[in-house]
Amino acid sequence: MRLVFALMVAAAPALAQEVVTPQIPREEGLAAWDRIFEVTSHPRCTNCHVGDAGIPMWEALGYGEERVHGMGIVADDSRIGAESVPCRTCHVTSARANTVPHAPPHIDDAWRLPPIELEWLDKSSAEVCAQMRDPETNDGNTIAELVEHLQTSAFVAWGFDPGAGRSAPTGTVEDIARDVALWGEAGTPCVEG
Ligand code: HEC
Ligand code: HEC
């Protein structure tokens, strides 16, 4: 009898693991979203993730809040300034490190603004959350594709390591990629409001 009882106790956890499908609780998903939003609302991201006016920002560069890009730069419909002054005039494509303060940042990709639907500047956590989980408004991405973008984008890599004395969001590329995957596994929960 004692032996049977001991066997039952030993078997219980294994059984429980088989029956219960692993799932990320909603609370953990919401906590992951909070960390994601902390990054996506950082000026290193929102200076590019602006809306349809196509005016890049110069926030968190020592000029104060609400400061738009100098020299009247607009990205136009092309999002690269093709119709006015192209971004590449100053933001060259180069993998070299950014070391000179207040010089135009460069990355190993063509400097440009994201599609208008990815507007994050001045948006609430709930707004960005709803926008990000819907392929209709997140540039057509599944959660796995968003994770891949975060892991491979030269823009994101630069945002976390901008150099030249610029501030950066908390965490790393791997942290936000893991948080987006976690948020996805929890069913992309958003708080209302
Ligand atoms: C220099 C401008 C620029 C900066 C800075 C920037 N992004 Fe983006 N982002 C883009 C562009 C352009 C796209 C559209 C996809 C592409 O062309 O790579 C994009 C798209 C995205 C997407 C959606 C993926 C997709 O396929 O469209 C995510 C997520 C994203 N960015 C995250 C970030 C995060 C996080 C930061 C800050 C750490 C950031 N971005 C900073 C330009 C920028
Ligand atoms: C005439 C030169 C010039 C052109 C053209 C130009 N930029 Fe800039 N840009 C700069 C300079 C210089 C800075 C750095 C400002 C500073 O750090 O004080 C900058 C910084 C930025 C930043 C802020 C980066 C950060 O640290 O957060 C963004 C975003 C940006 N530019 C986007 C664009 C886009 C998009 C275009 C094309 C539509 C463009 N720029 C065209 C000169 C230019």
CSV table of C-alpha atoms and ligand atoms in Angstrom, one decimal:
chain,number,residue,atom,x,y,z
A,1,MET,CA,0.0,0.0,0.0
A,2,ARG,CA,2.7,2.4,1.0
A,3,LEU,CA,4.6,1.6,-2.3
A,4,VAL,CA,1.4,2.2,-4.4
A,5,PHE,CA,1.0,5.6,-2.7
A,6,ALA,CA,4.6,6.6,-3.3
A,7,LEU,CA,4.3,5.6,-7.0
A,8,MET,CA,1.1,7.7,-7.4
A,9,VAL,CA,2.8,10.8,-5.9
A,10,ALA,CA,5.8,10.3,-8.1
A,11,ALA,CA,3.7,10.0,-11.2
A,12,ALA,CA,1.4,13.0,-10.5
A,13,PRO,CA,3.6,15.8,-11.8
A,14,ALA,CA,4.4,14.0,-15.1
A,15,LEU,CA,0.7,13.3,-15.6
A,16,ALA,CA,-0.2,16.9,-14.9
A,17,GLN,CA,2.3,18.1,-17.5
A,18,GLU,CA,0.8,15.9,-20.1
A,19,VAL,CA,-2.8,16.9,-19.6
A,20,VAL,CA,-2.2,20.7,-19.2
A,21,THR,CA,-1.2,22.4,-22.4
A,22,PRO,CA,1.6,24.9,-21.8
A,23,GLN,CA,0.2,28.4,-22.1
A,24,ILE,CA,1.5,31.8,-21.2
A,25,PRO,CA,-0.9,33.5,-18.7
A,26,ARG,CA,-2.5,36.8,-19.9
A,27,GLU,CA,-0.8,38.7,-17.0
A,28,GLU,CA,2.6,37.6,-18.3
A,29,GLY,CA,1.6,38.6,-21.8
A,30,LEU,CA,0.5,42.0,-20.6
A,31,ALA,CA,3.7,42.5,-18.6
A,32,ALA,CA,5.7,41.6,-21.8
A,33,TRP,CA,3.6,44.2,-23.7
A,34,ASP,CA,4.5,46.9,-21.1
A,35,ARG,CA,8.2,46.2,-21.7
A,36,ILE,CA,7.7,46.2,-25.5
A,37,PHE,CA,5.8,49.6,-25.3
A,38,GLU,CA,8.6,51.0,-23.2
A,39,VAL,CA,10.9,50.4,-26.2
A,40,THR,CA,8.5,51.4,-29.0
A,41,SER,CA,7.7,54.7,-27.2
A,42,HIS,CA,11.4,55.6,-26.9
A,43,PRO,CA,12.6,58.5,-29.1
A,44,ARG,CA,15.2,56.3,-30.8
A,45,CYS,CA,12.1,54.5,-32.3
A,46,THR,CA,9.5,57.3,-32.4
A,47,ASN,CA,11.8,59.8,-34.2
A,48,CYS,CA,11.2,57.6,-37.3
A,49,HIS,CA,7.9,56.0,-36.5
A,50,VAL,CA,5.9,59.1,-37.2
A,51,GLY,CA,2.6,59.6,-39.0
A,52,ASP,CA,1.4,60.8,-42.4
A,53,ALA,CA,3.0,64.3,-42.2
A,54,GLY,CA,6.2,62.4,-42.8
A,55,ILE,CA,8.2,64.8,-40.5
A,56,PRO,CA,11.0,62.9,-38.6
A,57,MET,CA,11.6,64.0,-35.1
A,58,TRP,CA,14.7,65.2,-33.2
A,59,GLU,CA,13.6,64.3,-29.7
A,60,ALA,CA,16.0,63.2,-26.9
A,61,LEU,CA,18.9,64.9,-28.8
A,62,GLY,CA,19.2,67.9,-26.4
A,63,TYR,CA,16.7,70.2,-28.2
A,64,GLY,CA,13.7,69.5,-25.9
A,65,GLU,CA,10.4,67.8,-26.5
A,66,GLU,CA,8.3,68.0,-29.7
A,67,ARG,CA,11.3,69.0,-31.7
A,68,VAL,CA,11.0,68.2,-35.4
A,69,HIS,CA,13.9,67.4,-37.7
A,70,GLY,CA,15.9,70.5,-38.6
A,71,MET,CA,16.2,72.0,-42.1
A,72,GLY,CA,12.6,71.5,-43.0
A,73,ILE,CA,13.1,67.8,-43.8
A,74,VAL,CA,10.0,65.8,-44.9
A,75,ALA,CA,9.9,62.2,-46.1
A,76,ASP,CA,7.0,62.7,-48.5
A,77,ASP,CA,5.0,59.8,-49.9
A,78,SER,CA,8.2,57.9,-50.8
A,79,ARG,CA,9.2,58.0,-47.1
A,80,ILE,CA,12.8,58.6,-48.3
A,81,GLY,CA,12.4,62.3,-49.3
A,82,ALA,CA,12.6,61.4,-53.0
A,83,GLU,CA,10.3,64.3,-53.9
A,84,SER,CA,12.3,66.9,-51.9
A,85,VAL,CA,15.7,66.3,-50.2
A,86,PRO,CA,16.5,62.5,-50.1
A,87,CYS,CA,17.5,61.2,-46.7
A,88,ARG,CA,20.6,59.7,-48.2
A,89,THR,CA,22.0,63.2,-48.9
A,90,CYS,CA,23.1,63.2,-45.3
A,91,HIS,CA,22.2,59.7,-43.9
A,92,VAL,CA,24.6,57.6,-45.9
A,93,THR,CA,24.4,53.8,-46.0
A,94,SER,CA,27.3,52.4,-44.0
A,95,ALA,CA,28.1,49.7,-41.4
A,96,ARG,CA,30.7,51.9,-39.7
A,97,ALA,CA,30.1,52.8,-36.1
A,98,ASN,CA,28.3,56.1,-35.3
A,99,THR,CA,30.8,58.1,-33.3
A,100,VAL,CA,30.4,61.8,-34.0
A,101,PRO,CA,27.7,63.5,-31.8
A,102,HIS,CA,25.0,65.3,-33.8
A,103,ALA,CA,26.2,63.9,-37.1
A,104,PRO,CA,23.4,62.3,-39.2
A,105,PRO,CA,23.2,58.7,-38.1
A,106,HIS,CA,24.1,56.0,-40.6
A,107,ILE,CA,23.3,52.3,-40.8
A,108,ASP,CA,23.8,49.4,-43.2
A,109,ASP,CA,20.5,50.1,-44.9
A,110,ALA,CA,18.8,53.0,-46.7
A,111,TRP,CA,17.7,55.5,-44.0
A,112,ARG,CA,13.9,56.1,-44.4
A,113,LEU,CA,10.7,56.4,-42.5
A,114,PRO,CA,8.4,53.3,-41.9
A,115,PRO,CA,5.0,53.0,-43.5
A,116,ILE,CA,2.4,55.5,-42.1
A,117,GLU,CA,0.4,52.7,-40.4
A,118,LEU,CA,3.4,52.1,-38.1
A,119,GLU,CA,2.9,55.5,-36.4
A,120,TRP,CA,4.0,55.3,-32.8
A,121,LEU,CA,4.8,58.9,-31.9
A,122,ASP,CA,2.4,60.2,-29.2
A,123,LYS,CA,0.2,57.0,-29.4
A,124,SER,CA,-1.0,55.3,-26.2
A,125,SER,CA,0.1,51.8,-25.2
A,126,ALA,CA,-3.5,50.5,-26.0
A,127,GLU,CA,-3.3,52.1,-29.5
A,128,VAL,CA,0.1,50.7,-30.4
A,129,CYS,CA,-0.9,47.3,-28.9
A,130,ALA,CA,-4.0,47.1,-31.1
A,131,GLN,CA,-2.1,48.3,-34.1
A,132,MET,CA,0.8,45.9,-33.6
A,133,ARG,CA,-1.2,42.7,-33.2
A,134,ASP,CA,-3.2,43.2,-36.4
A,135,PRO,CA,-1.5,42.3,-39.8
A,136,GLU,CA,-3.9,44.9,-41.4
A,137,THR,CA,-2.1,47.7,-39.5
A,138,ASN,CA,1.4,46.2,-38.7
A,139,ASP,CA,2.7,46.1,-42.3
A,140,GLY,CA,1.3,42.6,-42.9
A,141,ASN,CA,3.3,40.7,-40.3
A,142,THR,CA,2.6,37.6,-38.3
A,143,ILE,CA,4.0,37.6,-34.8
A,144,ALA,CA,6.9,35.3,-36.0
A,145,GLU,CA,7.6,37.8,-38.7
A,146,LEU,CA,7.7,40.7,-36.2
A,147,VAL,CA,10.1,38.7,-34.1
A,148,GLU,CA,12.3,38.1,-37.2
A,149,HIS,CA,12.2,41.8,-38.1
A,150,LEU,CA,13.3,42.8,-34.6
A,151,GLN,CA,16.2,40.3,-34.8
A,152,THR,CA,17.4,41.3,-38.2
A,153,SER,CA,16.5,45.0,-38.8
A,154,ALA,CA,19.5,47.4,-39.0
A,155,PHE,CA,17.1,50.1,-37.7
A,156,VAL,CA,16.3,48.2,-34.5
A,157,ALA,CA,19.9,47.3,-34.0
A,158,TRP,CA,20.9,50.9,-34.3
A,159,GLY,CA,18.1,52.0,-31.9
A,160,PHE,CA,19.5,49.9,-29.1
A,161,ASP,CA,23.1,50.9,-29.9
A,162,PRO,CA,23.0,54.3,-31.5
A,163,GLY,CA,26.4,55.5,-30.4
A,164,ALA,CA,27.6,59.1,-30.5
A,165,GLY,CA,26.3,59.8,-27.0
A,166,ARG,CA,22.6,59.1,-27.8
A,167,SER,CA,20.3,57.5,-25.2
A,168,ALA,CA,18.9,54.1,-26.0
A,169,PRO,CA,15.8,52.1,-24.8
A,170,THR,CA,16.3,49.7,-21.9
A,171,GLY,CA,17.2,46.1,-22.8
A,172,THR,CA,18.5,44.5,-25.9
A,173,VAL,CA,17.3,43.4,-29.4
A,174,GLU,CA,17.1,39.8,-27.9
A,175,ASP,CA,14.9,41.1,-25.0
A,176,ILE,CA,12.3,42.7,-27.2
A,177,ALA,CA,12.3,39.8,-29.7
A,178,ARG,CA,11.7,37.4,-26.8
A,179,ASP,CA,9.0,39.7,-25.3
A,180,VAL,CA,7.1,39.9,-28.6
A,181,ALA,CA,7.2,36.1,-28.9
A,182,LEU,CA,6.0,35.7,-25.3
A,183,TRP,CA,3.2,38.3,-26.0
A,184,GLY,CA,2.2,36.3,-29.1
A,185,GLU,CA,2.1,33.0,-27.1
A,186,ALA,CA,-0.2,34.7,-24.5
A,187,GLY,CA,-2.6,35.6,-27.3
A,188,THR,CA,-1.4,39.2,-27.9
A,189,PRO,CA,-3.4,40.7,-25.0
A,190,CYS,CA,-4.0,44.5,-24.8
A,191,VAL,CA,-5.4,46.6,-22.0
A,192,GLU,CA,-8.4,48.6,-23.1
A,193,GLY,CA,-8.4,52.4,-23.2
B,1,HEC,C1,15.6,55.3,-39.3
B,1,HEC,C2,14.2,55.0,-39.1
B,1,HEC,C3,13.8,53.9,-38.2
B,1,HEC,C4,14.1,53.8,-36.8
B,1,HEC,C5,15.0,54.7,-36.0
B,1,HEC,C6,13.3,52.7,-36.3
B,1,HEC,N1,12.6,52.1,-37.3
B,1,HEC,FE1,11.3,50.5,-37.1
B,1,HEC,N2,10.9,50.6,-39.1
B,1,HEC,C7,11.5,51.5,-40.0
B,1,HEC,C8,11.1,51.1,-41.4
B,1,HEC,C9,11.6,51.8,-42.7
B,1,HEC,C10,10.2,50.0,-41.3
B,1,HEC,C11,9.5,49.2,-42.4
B,1,HEC,C12,10.1,47.9,-42.6
B,1,HEC,C13,11.4,48.1,-43.3
B,1,HEC,O1,11.5,48.7,-44.4
B,1,HEC,O2,12.4,47.5,-42.8
B,1,HEC,C14,10.1,49.7,-39.8
B,1,HEC,C15,9.3,48.7,-39.3
B,1,HEC,C16,9.3,48.3,-38.0
B,1,HEC,C17,8.5,47.2,-37.4
B,1,HEC,C18,7.5,46.4,-38.2
B,1,HEC,C19,8.1,45.4,-39.1
B,1,HEC,C20,7.7,45.6,-40.5
B,1,HEC,O3,7.9,44.6,-41.3
B,1,HEC,O4,7.3,46.7,-41.0
B,1,HEC,C21,8.9,47.1,-36.1
B,1,HEC,C22,8.4,46.1,-35.1
B,1,HEC,C23,9.9,48.1,-35.9
B,1,HEC,N3,10.1,48.9,-37.0
B,1,HEC,C24,10.5,48.3,-34.6
B,1,HEC,C25,11.4,49.3,-34.3
B,1,HEC,C26,12.0,49.6,-33.0
B,1,HEC,C27,11.7,48.7,-31.8
B,1,HEC,C28,12.8,50.7,-33.1
B,1,HEC,C29,13.6,51.3,-32.1
B,1,HEC,C30,14.5,50.5,-31.3
B,1,HEC,C31,12.7,51.1,-34.5
B,1,HEC,N4,11.9,50.3,-35.2
B,1,HEC,C32,13.4,52.2,-35.0
B,1,HEC,C33,12.4,52.5,-39.8
B,1,HEC,C34,12.9,52.8,-38.5
B,2,HEC,C1,20.6,67.9,-44.7
B,2,HEC,C2,21.0,66.7,-44.0
B,2,HEC,C3,19.9,65.8,-43.6
B,2,HEC,C4,18.9,65.2,-44.4
B,2,HEC,C5,18.7,65.4,-45.9
B,2,HEC,C6,18.2,64.3,-43.5
B,2,HEC,N1,18.7,64.3,-42.3
B,2,HEC,FE1,18.0,63.3,-40.7
B,2,HEC,N2,19.5,64.1,-39.5
B,2,HEC,C7,20.4,65.0,-39.9
B,2,HEC,C8,21.3,65.3,-38.8
B,2,HEC,C9,22.5,66.2,-38.8
B,2,HEC,C10,20.8,64.6,-37.7
B,2,HEC,C11,21.4,64.5,-36.3
B,2,HEC,C12,20.8,65.6,-35.4
B,2,HEC,C13,21.4,65.6,-34.0
B,2,HEC,O1,21.8,64.6,-33.5
B,2,HEC,O2,21.5,66.7,-33.5
B,2,HEC,C14,19.6,63.8,-38.2
B,2,HEC,C15,18.9,63.0,-37.4
B,2,HEC,C16,17.8,62.3,-37.8
B,2,HEC,C17,16.9,61.6,-37.0
B,2,HEC,C18,17.0,61.4,-35.5
B,2,HEC,C19,17.8,60.2,-35.1
B,2,HEC,C20,17.9,60.0,-33.6
B,2,HEC,O3,19.0,60.0,-33.1
B,2,HEC,O4,16.9,59.7,-33.0
B,2,HEC,C21,15.9,61.0,-37.8
B,2,HEC,C22,14.8,60.1,-37.3
B,2,HEC,C23,16.2,61.4,-39.1
B,2,HEC,N3,17.3,62.2,-39.1
B,2,HEC,C24,15.4,61.1,-40.2
B,2,HEC,C25,15.6,61.6,-41.5
B,2,HEC,C26,14.8,61.2,-42.6
B,2,HEC,C27,13.7,60.1,-42.6
B,2,HEC,C28,15.3,61.9,-43.7
B,2,HEC,C29,14.8,61.8,-45.1
B,2,HEC,C30,13.4,62.1,-45.3
B,2,HEC,C31,16.4,62.7,-43.2
B,2,HEC,N4,16.6,62.5,-41.8
B,2,HEC,C32,17.1,63.6,-44.0
B,2,HEC,C33,20.6,65.5,-41.2
B,2,HEC,C34,19.8,65.2,-42.3
